[in-house]
Each structure stands twice: as C-alpha cells, then as structure tokens.
Tab-separated table of C-alpha atoms in Angstrom:
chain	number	residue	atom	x	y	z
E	1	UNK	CA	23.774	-17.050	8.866
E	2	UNK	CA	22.835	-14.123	6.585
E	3	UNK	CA	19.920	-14.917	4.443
E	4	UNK	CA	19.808	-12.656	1.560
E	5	UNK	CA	16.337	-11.363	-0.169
E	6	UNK	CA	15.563	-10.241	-4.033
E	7	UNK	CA	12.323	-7.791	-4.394
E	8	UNK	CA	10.717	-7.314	-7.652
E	9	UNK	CA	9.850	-3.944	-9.428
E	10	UNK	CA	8.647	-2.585	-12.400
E	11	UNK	CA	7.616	0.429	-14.279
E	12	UNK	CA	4.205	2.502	-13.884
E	13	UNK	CA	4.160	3.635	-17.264
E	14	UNK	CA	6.240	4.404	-20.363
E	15	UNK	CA	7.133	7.891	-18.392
E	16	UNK	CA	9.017	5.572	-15.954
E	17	UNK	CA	10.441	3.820	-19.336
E	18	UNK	CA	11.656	6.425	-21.019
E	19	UNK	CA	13.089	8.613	-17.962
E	20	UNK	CA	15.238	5.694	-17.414
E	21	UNK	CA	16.238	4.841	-21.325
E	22	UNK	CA	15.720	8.292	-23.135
E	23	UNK	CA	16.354	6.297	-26.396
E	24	UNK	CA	13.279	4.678	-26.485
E	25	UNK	CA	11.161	8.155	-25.886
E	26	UNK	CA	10.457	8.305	-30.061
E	27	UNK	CA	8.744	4.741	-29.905
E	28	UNK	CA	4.924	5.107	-30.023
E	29	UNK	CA	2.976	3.118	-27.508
E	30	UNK	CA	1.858	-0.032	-29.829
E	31	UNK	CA	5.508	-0.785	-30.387
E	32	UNK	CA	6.988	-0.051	-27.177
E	33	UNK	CA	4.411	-2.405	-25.342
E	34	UNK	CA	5.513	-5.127	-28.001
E	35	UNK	CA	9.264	-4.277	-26.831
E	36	UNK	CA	8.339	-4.997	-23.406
E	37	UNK	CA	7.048	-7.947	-23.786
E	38	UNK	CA	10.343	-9.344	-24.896
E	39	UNK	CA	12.780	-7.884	-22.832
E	40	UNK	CA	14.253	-10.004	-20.273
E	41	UNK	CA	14.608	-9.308	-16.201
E	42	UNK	CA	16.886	-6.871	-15.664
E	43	UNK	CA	18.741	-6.686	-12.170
E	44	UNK	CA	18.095	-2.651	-11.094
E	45	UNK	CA	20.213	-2.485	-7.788
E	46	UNK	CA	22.170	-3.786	-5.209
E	47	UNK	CA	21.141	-3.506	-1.756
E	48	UNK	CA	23.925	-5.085	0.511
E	49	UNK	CA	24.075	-3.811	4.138
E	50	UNK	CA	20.716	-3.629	6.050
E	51	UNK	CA	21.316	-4.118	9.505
E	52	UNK	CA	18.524	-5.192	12.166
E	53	UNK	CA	17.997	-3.291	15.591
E	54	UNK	CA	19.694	-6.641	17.314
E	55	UNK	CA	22.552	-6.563	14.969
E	56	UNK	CA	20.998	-8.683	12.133
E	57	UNK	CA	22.090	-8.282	8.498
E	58	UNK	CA	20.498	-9.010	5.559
E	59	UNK	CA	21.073	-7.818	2.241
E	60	UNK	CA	19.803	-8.099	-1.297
E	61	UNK	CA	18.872	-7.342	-5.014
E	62	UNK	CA	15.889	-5.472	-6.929
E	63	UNK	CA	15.386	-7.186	-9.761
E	64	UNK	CA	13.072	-5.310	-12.452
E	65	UNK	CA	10.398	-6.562	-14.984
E	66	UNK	CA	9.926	-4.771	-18.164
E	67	UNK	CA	6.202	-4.539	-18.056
E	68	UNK	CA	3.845	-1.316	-16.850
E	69	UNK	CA	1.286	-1.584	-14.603
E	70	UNK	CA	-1.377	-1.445	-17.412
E	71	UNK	CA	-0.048	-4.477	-19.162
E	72	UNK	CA	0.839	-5.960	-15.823
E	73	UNK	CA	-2.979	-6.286	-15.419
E	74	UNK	CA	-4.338	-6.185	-18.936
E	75	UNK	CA	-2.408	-8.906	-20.615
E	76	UNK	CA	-3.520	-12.338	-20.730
E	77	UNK	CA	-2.183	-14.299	-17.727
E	78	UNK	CA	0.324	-16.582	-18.932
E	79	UNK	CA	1.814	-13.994	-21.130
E	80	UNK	CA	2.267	-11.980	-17.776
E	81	UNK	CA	3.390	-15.386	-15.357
E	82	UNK	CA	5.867	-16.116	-17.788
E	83	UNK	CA	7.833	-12.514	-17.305
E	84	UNK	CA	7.238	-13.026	-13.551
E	85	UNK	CA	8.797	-16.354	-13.756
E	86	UNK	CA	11.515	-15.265	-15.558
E	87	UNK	CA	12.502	-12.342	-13.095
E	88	UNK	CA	11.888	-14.803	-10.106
E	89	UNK	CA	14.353	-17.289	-11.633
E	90	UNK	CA	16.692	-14.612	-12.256
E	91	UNK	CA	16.336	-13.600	-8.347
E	92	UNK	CA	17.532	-17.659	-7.308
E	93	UNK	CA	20.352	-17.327	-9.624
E	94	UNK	CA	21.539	-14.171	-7.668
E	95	UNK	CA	21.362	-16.143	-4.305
E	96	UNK	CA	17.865	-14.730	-3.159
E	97	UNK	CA	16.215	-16.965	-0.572
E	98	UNK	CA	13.302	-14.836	0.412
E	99	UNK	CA	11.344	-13.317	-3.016
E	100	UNK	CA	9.356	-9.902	-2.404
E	101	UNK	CA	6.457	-9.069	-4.959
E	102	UNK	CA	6.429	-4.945	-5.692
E	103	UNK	CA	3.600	-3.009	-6.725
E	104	UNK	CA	1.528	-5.015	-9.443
E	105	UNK	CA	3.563	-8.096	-9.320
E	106	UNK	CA	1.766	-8.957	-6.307
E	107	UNK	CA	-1.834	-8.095	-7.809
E	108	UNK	CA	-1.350	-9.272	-11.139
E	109	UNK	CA	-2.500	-13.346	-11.616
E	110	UNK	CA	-3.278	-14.667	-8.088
E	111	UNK	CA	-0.996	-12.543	-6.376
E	112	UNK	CA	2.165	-14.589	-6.263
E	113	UNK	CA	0.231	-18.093	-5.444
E	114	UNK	CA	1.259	-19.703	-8.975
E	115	UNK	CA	4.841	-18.078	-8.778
E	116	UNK	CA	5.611	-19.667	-5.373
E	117	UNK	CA	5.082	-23.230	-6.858
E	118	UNK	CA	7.229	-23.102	-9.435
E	119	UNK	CA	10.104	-21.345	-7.140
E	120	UNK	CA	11.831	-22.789	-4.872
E	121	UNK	CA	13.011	-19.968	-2.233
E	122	UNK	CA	9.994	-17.905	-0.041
E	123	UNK	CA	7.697	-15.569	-1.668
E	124	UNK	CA	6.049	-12.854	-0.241
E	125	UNK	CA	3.733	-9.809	-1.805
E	126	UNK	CA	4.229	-8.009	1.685
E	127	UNK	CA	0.740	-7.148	2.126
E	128	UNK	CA	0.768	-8.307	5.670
E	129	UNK	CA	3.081	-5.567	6.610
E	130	UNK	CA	1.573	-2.993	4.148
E	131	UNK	CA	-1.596	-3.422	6.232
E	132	UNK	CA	0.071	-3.088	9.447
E	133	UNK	CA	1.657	0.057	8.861
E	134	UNK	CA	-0.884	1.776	7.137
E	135	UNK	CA	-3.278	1.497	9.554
E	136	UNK	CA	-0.753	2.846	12.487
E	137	UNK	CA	-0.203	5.833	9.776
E	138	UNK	CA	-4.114	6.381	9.707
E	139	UNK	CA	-4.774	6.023	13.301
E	140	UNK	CA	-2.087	8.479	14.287
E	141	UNK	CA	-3.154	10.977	11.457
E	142	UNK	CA	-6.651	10.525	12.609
E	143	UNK	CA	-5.799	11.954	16.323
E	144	UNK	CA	-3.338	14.383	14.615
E	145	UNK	CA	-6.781	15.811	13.269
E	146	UNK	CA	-8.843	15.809	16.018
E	147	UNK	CA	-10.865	12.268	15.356
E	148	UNK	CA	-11.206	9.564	17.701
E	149	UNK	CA	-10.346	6.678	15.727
E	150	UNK	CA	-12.500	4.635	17.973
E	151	UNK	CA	-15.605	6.694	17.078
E	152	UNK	CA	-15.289	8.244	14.050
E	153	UNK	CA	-16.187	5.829	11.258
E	154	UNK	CA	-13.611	4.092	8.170
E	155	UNK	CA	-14.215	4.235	5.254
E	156	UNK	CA	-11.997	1.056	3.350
E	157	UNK	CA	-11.616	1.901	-0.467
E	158	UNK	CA	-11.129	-1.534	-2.592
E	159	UNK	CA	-12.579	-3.550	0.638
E	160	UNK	CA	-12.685	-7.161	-1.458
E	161	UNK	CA	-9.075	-6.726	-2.632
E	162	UNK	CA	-6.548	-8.627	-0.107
E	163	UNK	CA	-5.343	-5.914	1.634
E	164	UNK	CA	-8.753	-4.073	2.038
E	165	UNK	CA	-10.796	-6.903	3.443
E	166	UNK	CA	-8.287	-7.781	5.992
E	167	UNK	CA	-8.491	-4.040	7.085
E	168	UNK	CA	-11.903	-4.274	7.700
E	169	UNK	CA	-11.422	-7.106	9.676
E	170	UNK	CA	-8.578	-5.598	11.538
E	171	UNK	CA	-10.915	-2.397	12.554
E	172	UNK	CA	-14.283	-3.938	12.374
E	173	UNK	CA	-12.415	-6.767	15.443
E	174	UNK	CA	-11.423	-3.299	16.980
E	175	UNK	CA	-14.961	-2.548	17.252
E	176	UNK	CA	-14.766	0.302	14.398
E	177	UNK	CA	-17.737	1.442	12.276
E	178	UNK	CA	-16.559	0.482	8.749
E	179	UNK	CA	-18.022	1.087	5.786
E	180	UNK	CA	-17.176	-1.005	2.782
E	181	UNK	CA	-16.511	-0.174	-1.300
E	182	UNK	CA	-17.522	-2.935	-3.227
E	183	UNK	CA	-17.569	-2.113	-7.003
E	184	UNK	CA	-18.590	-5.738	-8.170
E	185	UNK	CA	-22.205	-6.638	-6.858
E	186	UNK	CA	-21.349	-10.162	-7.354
E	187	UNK	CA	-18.825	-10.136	-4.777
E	188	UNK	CA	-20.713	-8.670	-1.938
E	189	UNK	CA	-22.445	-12.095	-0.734
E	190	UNK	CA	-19.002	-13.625	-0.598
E	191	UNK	CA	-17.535	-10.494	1.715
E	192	UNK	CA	-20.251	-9.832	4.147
E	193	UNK	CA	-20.724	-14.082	4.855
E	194	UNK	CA	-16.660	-13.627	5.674
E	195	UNK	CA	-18.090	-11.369	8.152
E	196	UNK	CA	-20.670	-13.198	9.026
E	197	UNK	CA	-18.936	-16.146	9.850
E	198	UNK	CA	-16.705	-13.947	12.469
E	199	UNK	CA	-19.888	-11.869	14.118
E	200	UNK	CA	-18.332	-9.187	12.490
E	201	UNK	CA	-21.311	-7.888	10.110
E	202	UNK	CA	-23.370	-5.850	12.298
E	203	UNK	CA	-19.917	-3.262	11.907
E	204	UNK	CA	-20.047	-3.167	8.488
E	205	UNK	CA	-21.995	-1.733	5.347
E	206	UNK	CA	-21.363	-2.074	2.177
E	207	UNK	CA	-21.935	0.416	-1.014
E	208	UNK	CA	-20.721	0.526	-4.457
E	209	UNK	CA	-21.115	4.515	-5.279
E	210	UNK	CA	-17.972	6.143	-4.103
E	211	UNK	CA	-18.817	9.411	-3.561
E	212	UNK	CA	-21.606	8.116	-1.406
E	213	UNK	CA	-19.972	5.918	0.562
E	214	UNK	CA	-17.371	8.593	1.256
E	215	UNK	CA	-19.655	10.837	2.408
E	216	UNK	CA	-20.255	7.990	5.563
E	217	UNK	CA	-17.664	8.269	7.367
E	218	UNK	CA	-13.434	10.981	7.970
E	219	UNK	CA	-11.195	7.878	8.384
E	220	UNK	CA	-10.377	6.372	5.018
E	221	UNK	CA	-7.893	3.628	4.030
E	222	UNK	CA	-7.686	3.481	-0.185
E	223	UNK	CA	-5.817	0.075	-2.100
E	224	UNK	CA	-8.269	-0.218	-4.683
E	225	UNK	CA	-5.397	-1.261	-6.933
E	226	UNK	CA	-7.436	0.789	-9.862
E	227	UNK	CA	-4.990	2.005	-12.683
E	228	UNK	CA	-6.712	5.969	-12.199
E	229	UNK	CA	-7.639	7.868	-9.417
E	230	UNK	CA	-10.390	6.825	-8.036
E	231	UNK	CA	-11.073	9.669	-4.636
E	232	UNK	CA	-11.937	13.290	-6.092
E	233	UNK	CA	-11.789	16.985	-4.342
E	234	UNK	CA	-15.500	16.423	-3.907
E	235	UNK	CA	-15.506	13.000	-2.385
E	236	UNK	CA	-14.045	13.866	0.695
E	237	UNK	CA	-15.518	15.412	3.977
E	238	UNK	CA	-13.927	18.169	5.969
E	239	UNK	CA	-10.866	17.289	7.944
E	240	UNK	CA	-10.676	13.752	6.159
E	241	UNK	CA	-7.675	11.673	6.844
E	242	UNK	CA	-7.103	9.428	4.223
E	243	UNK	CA	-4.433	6.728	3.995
E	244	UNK	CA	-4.058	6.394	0.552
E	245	UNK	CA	-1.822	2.636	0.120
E	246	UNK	CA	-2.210	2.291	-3.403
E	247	UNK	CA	0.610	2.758	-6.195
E	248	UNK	CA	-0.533	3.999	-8.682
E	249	UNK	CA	-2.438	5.972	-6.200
E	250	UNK	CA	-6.209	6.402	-5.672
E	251	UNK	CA	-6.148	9.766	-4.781
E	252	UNK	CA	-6.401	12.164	-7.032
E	253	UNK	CA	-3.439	15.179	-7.147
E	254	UNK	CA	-6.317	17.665	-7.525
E	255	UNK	CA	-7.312	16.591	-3.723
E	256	UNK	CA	-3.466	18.348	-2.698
E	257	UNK	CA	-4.877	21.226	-4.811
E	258	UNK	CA	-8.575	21.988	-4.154
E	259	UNK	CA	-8.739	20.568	-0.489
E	260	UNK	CA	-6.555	22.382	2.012
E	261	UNK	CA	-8.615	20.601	4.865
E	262	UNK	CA	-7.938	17.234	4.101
E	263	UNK	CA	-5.181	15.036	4.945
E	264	UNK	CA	-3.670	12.349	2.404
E	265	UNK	CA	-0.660	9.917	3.934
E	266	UNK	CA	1.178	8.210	1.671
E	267	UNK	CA	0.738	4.743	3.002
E	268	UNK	CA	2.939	2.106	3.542
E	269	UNK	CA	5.693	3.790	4.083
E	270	UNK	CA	8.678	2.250	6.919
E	271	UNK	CA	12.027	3.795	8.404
E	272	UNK	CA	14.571	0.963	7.654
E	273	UNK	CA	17.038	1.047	11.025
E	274	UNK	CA	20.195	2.255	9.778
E	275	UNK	CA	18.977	3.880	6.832
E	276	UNK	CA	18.376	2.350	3.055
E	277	UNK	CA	21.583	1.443	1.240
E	278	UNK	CA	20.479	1.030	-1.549
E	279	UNK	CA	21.188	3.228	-5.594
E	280	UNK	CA	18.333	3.533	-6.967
E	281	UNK	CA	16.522	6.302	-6.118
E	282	UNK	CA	12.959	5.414	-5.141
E	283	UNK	CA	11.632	8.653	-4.558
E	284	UNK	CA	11.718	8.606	-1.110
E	285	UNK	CA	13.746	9.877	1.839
E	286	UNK	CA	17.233	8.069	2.400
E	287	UNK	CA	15.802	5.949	5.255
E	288	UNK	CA	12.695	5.073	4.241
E	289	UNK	CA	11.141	1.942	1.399
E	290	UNK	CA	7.832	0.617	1.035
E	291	UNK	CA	6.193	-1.683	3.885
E	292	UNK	CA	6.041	-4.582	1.054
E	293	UNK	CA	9.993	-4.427	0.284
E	294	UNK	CA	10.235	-3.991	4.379
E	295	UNK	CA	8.429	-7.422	5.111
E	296	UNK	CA	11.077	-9.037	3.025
E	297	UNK	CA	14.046	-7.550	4.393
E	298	UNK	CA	12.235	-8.426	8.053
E	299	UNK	CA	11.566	-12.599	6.724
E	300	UNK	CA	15.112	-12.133	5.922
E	301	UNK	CA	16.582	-11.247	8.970
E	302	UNK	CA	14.373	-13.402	10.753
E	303	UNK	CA	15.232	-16.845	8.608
E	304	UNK	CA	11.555	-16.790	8.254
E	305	UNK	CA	11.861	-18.698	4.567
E	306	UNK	CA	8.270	-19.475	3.673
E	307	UNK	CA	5.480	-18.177	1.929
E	308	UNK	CA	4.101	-15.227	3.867
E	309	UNK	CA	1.639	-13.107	2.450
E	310	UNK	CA	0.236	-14.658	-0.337
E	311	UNK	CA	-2.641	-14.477	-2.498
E	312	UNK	CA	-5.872	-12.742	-1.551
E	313	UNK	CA	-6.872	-13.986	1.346
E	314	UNK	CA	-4.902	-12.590	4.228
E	315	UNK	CA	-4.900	-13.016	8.098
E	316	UNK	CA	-5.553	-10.751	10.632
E	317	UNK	CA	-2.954	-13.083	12.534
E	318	UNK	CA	-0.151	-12.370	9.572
E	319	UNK	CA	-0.487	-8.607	10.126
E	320	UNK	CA	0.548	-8.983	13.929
E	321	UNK	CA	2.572	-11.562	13.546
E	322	UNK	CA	5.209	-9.242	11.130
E	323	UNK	CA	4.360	-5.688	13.160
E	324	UNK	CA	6.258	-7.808	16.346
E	325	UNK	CA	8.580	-9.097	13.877
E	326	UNK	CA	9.442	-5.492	12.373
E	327	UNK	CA	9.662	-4.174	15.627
E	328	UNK	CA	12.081	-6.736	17.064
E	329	UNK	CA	14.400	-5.845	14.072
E	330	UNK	CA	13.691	-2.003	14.363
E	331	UNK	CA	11.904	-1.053	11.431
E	332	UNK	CA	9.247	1.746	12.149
E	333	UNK	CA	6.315	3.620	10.936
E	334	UNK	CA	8.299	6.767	8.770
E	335	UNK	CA	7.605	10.572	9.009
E	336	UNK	CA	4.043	11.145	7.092
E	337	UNK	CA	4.705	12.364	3.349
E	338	UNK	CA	1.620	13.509	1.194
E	339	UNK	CA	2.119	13.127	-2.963
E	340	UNK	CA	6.093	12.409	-2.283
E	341	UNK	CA	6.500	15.335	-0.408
E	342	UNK	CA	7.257	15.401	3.707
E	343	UNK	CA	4.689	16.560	6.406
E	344	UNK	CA	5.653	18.933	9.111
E	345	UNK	CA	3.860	19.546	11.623
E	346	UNK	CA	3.044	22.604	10.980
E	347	UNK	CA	1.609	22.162	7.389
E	348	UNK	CA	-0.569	19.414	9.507
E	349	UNK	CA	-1.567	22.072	11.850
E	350	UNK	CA	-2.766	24.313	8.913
E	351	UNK	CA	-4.668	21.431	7.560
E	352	UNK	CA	-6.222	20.904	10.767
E	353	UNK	CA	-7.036	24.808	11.092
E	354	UNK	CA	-8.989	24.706	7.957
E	355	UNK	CA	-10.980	21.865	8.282
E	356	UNK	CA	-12.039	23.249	11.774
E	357	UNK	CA	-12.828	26.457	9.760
E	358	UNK	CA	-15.081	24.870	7.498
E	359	UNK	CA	-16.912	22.401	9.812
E	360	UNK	CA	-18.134	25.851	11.116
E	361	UNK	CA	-19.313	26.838	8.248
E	362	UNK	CA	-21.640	24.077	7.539
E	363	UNK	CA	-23.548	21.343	9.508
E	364	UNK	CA	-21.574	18.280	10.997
E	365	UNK	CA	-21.174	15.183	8.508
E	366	UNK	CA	-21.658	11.798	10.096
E	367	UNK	CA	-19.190	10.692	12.037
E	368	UNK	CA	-18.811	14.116	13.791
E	369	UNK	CA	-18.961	12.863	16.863
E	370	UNK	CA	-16.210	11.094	16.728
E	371	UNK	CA	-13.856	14.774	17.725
E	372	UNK	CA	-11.250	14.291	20.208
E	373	UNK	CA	-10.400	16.855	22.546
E	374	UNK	CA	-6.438	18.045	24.603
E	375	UNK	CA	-3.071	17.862	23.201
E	376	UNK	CA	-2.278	16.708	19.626
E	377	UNK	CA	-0.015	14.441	19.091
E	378	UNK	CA	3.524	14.747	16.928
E	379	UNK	CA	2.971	12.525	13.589
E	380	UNK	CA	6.648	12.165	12.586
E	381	UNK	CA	8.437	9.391	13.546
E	382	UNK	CA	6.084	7.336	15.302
C-alpha cells in the first residue's frame, strides 16, 4: 500500500514573497506582514512518483504557509500554531498520512509537539535525518581537507538547539573533542548534566563567545537557527570545514568571499533515488531535497506512521535508526554544494592548496594535530 506524505514550507522573507507574487512588491513591510497573517495554506506542488531503491513508491504534496521566518519566530505563539494548524489540516484533507515540518515550522513553538496532538496522521520535523547526513557531509569534507575527524576537534554551533545537542552526543559517543556554543548561560547546567548523566562531559566544553570558541577547534557543524549570520571571515581557522545546516544560514556569504581556505557544505542535503519529481524549483540540483523533506518521503515508504523526530530532545538512536532506513530505500548523501552552488573536486583541491599555504605562514591552531596523511578522498556522491 502506498502511503502518501505532505511537507510544509514557507517563505524566508518578503524577497521570497514578492519573487513569487510580483504584485505585492509595492506593499511596505507593516502591511504585508498584516497580509500574511491572514492568508490561508496554500498547496505549492505536487510531488507524485518517488520511487524507493526496493521498488517502493511514495508520493506527495508541499503545502506552503504564508508566514517568513522572522514572524515564524517573532509572533506570539498561538497566533503562529494557528497558521500551522491550518496548513496541517489542509495536508489530511489532501490524503497526507505522514506530515514533514520545513525550515522554521519545525523550530517555531515546540517544534511540532503541540501540532502532532491536534493531527491525526504522523508528524515529523526531520531532524533525525538532518543530523545524520550532515555529519557524513562533515566527516567526508573533513578528510577531503586533510583532518582526521577522529583527532581534530568540532566545533557544534547552536549546541542546546535539538539538532546541535544530539550532534554532540553523536561525536562526543565517537570519542570526539567537542566544543560547545551556548549563547544562554542559563542553559548550560541543563546541557553539560545531559552529559553528565551519559559520562560524556569530560569531551566537552562549553563557551558562549563565538569567535573564541571557533578559534578551538577545524571541524564545525552550525544550526543555530539564528535569523543572521552568525560565523564571520574572521571566525574561522585555516582549512576549516564547516557544515553549515542552518536555513537561513549561519554562515556568512562574505566567508565564500574573503576565505579561499575554508570549506562551507551546505548541509543536509540527500540524492532522492530516481531523481526529485517534483515543480517547484527549490534551488537545488534535479535529484537532490533537503534531509528533513527526505525523512518523510523515507517514513513514507517505510509505513513508518508515527511521530518521529519531534520536539527538542532528540535520540542518538533516531539518527541511526533513519540513516539504515534511508539507505534501505536508497536515498544518499548528495554531491557537496557551497552557497547553492556545486563543488568539484577541483575547486576543493584549490581550497585545500590554500589553506596548506597559509598554515605555513603562521603557527599551527589547536587541533593541528589532527592532519591526515595519503590519498584524498572523492567528496561527490558519497
């Protein structure tokens, strides 16, 4: 039996807004936020056709709400549950059994725990998968660059956010040096007794200053879920590798500009087998979505119809549990992209060039001694 899925979008900004409905480009900001607020879910695309590795189909709808990330996070709570409501309602209507949050959906509220009450099909915000393949992307970038991911040090941007403490826990269990961003103070007790409680805290230290904390350690894995960059040019040590999984991103586009020895992965990114069939063009390569939309497709296929990831506290055992699951139905880590545009290798191997060039130039930062040595291996489809 085909179970079919529903995965919900919605705008960054008015850019997003207004490159989709030119009309509305004259509005200024006070009144087109007070639009969005009314506007009801709108059903974006069509996905029909997404066939598993062992012959599996599944297929599906994106179904968008009005609001941008800013109000998505900045407007009082119910105001914001009652939109998500609204589009998950209009996702059961359609036939959806499995219900995928995108982008600040899941954040927003308590991250899809209030919406999966009140519905009654699955609901996922695909953060187990997210994790999963973001930290394959990192490790194989790391080796790409000459690091040892075993050695090196991490760096985990956003650490007390869902998908950030479980990648601790996921490298710190690995037995990885990690060090951990905590902006609020208050929730530092909380995060290191986690790790406490799992013998986990003699891996980890925590700081609040980013640039500091930056400065610790080449392996970095950003979902601070800010709504501006958060990593400058300066942050960064040479020959960084930094998996940036956050949308809007926490990288800043000056880092492509100013750093020529540093590599940023767009994380989270998964080769759907068969390719992507669906319209709308999500700025991405014909084969490839976002791990989040992936882990619903994969529930899908599987008949998996529960509550997956959801909420802020996920599990270590989650994250394996959908890798196998992916696997088995043939979705795949995609070719590395950096700021939506593909890696080669060889733009890699210039990357790589320079940040030997300037580790040269200047004494080794910490975690220097985490260099691997022999062939490098290909990136791209892993």
């Amino acid at each position: 039996m085909e179970h079919q899925f529903a995965f919900l979008i919605h705008p960054f900004d008015r850019r997003d807004i207004t490159r989709k409905l030119p009309a509305l480009a004259a509005l200024p900001d006070p009144t087109l936020d007070r639009l969005l607020r009314h506007l009801p879910p709108l059903l974006v695309d069509r996905i029909d056709g997404v066939t598993g590795a062992q012959g599996v189909k599944t297929s599906g709808w994106l179904v968008g709400t009005p609001l941008t990330s800013q109000q998505l996070l900045e407007l009082p709570w119910p105001v914001v549950y009652r939109k998500l409501l609204a589009a998950g309602k209009k996702a059961v209507r359609l036939g959806a059994k499995v219900l995928g949050l995108g982008a600040f959906t899941a954040v927003a509220g308590d991250a899809g725990v209030s919406l999966a009450r009140r519905l009654p099909i699955a609901v996922t915000t695909g953060n187990s998968y997210t994790v999963a393949i973001a930290l394959k992307a990192a490790d194989v970038g790391a080796r790409w660059m000459g690091w040892d991911p075993d050695r090196a040090g991490w760096v985990v941007m956003g650490a007390t956010g869902g998908v950030g403490r479980v990648s601790v826990e996921i490298l710190a269990s690995r037995g990885r040096k990690v060090f951990a961003h905590v902006r609020d103070d208050r929730k530092a007790g909380e995060f290191l007794e986690y790790f406490r409680q799992r013998g986990l805290e003699g891996r980890i230290e925590m700081d609040h200053d980013v640039r500091r904390i930056l400065s610790r350690a080449p392996l970095v894995i950003t979902c601070s879920s800010a709504l501006e960059a958060v990593v400058q040019p300066q942050d960064l040590l040479p020959g960084a590798v930094v998996c940036d999984v956050a949308r809007p991103r926490d990288v800043s586009r000056q880092v492509a500009d100013h750093r020529p020895d540093v590599l940023v992965i767009d994380g989270g990114l998964v080769k759907v087998p068969g390719g992507y069939p669906g319209t709308l063009d999500l700025g991405l390569p014909a084969d490839t979505v976002y791990a989040c939309m992936a882990e619903t497709m994969v529930l899908a296929m599987e008949g998996r119809l529960e509550h997956f990831s959801l909420g802020r506290n996920l599990t270590a055992d989650r994250v394996r549990e959908i890798a196998d699951l992916a696997k088995k139905h043939g979705f795949e880590l995609a070719a590395f992209r950096s700021f939506e545009r593909a890696l080669t290798r060889e733009a890699v191997e210039r990357i790589r060039r320079e940040a030997d060039f300037r580790r040269g130039e200047a004494a080794p930062g910490p975690g220097a001694d985490g260099r691997l040595t022999g062939d490098r291996p290909d990136p791209v489809g892993v």
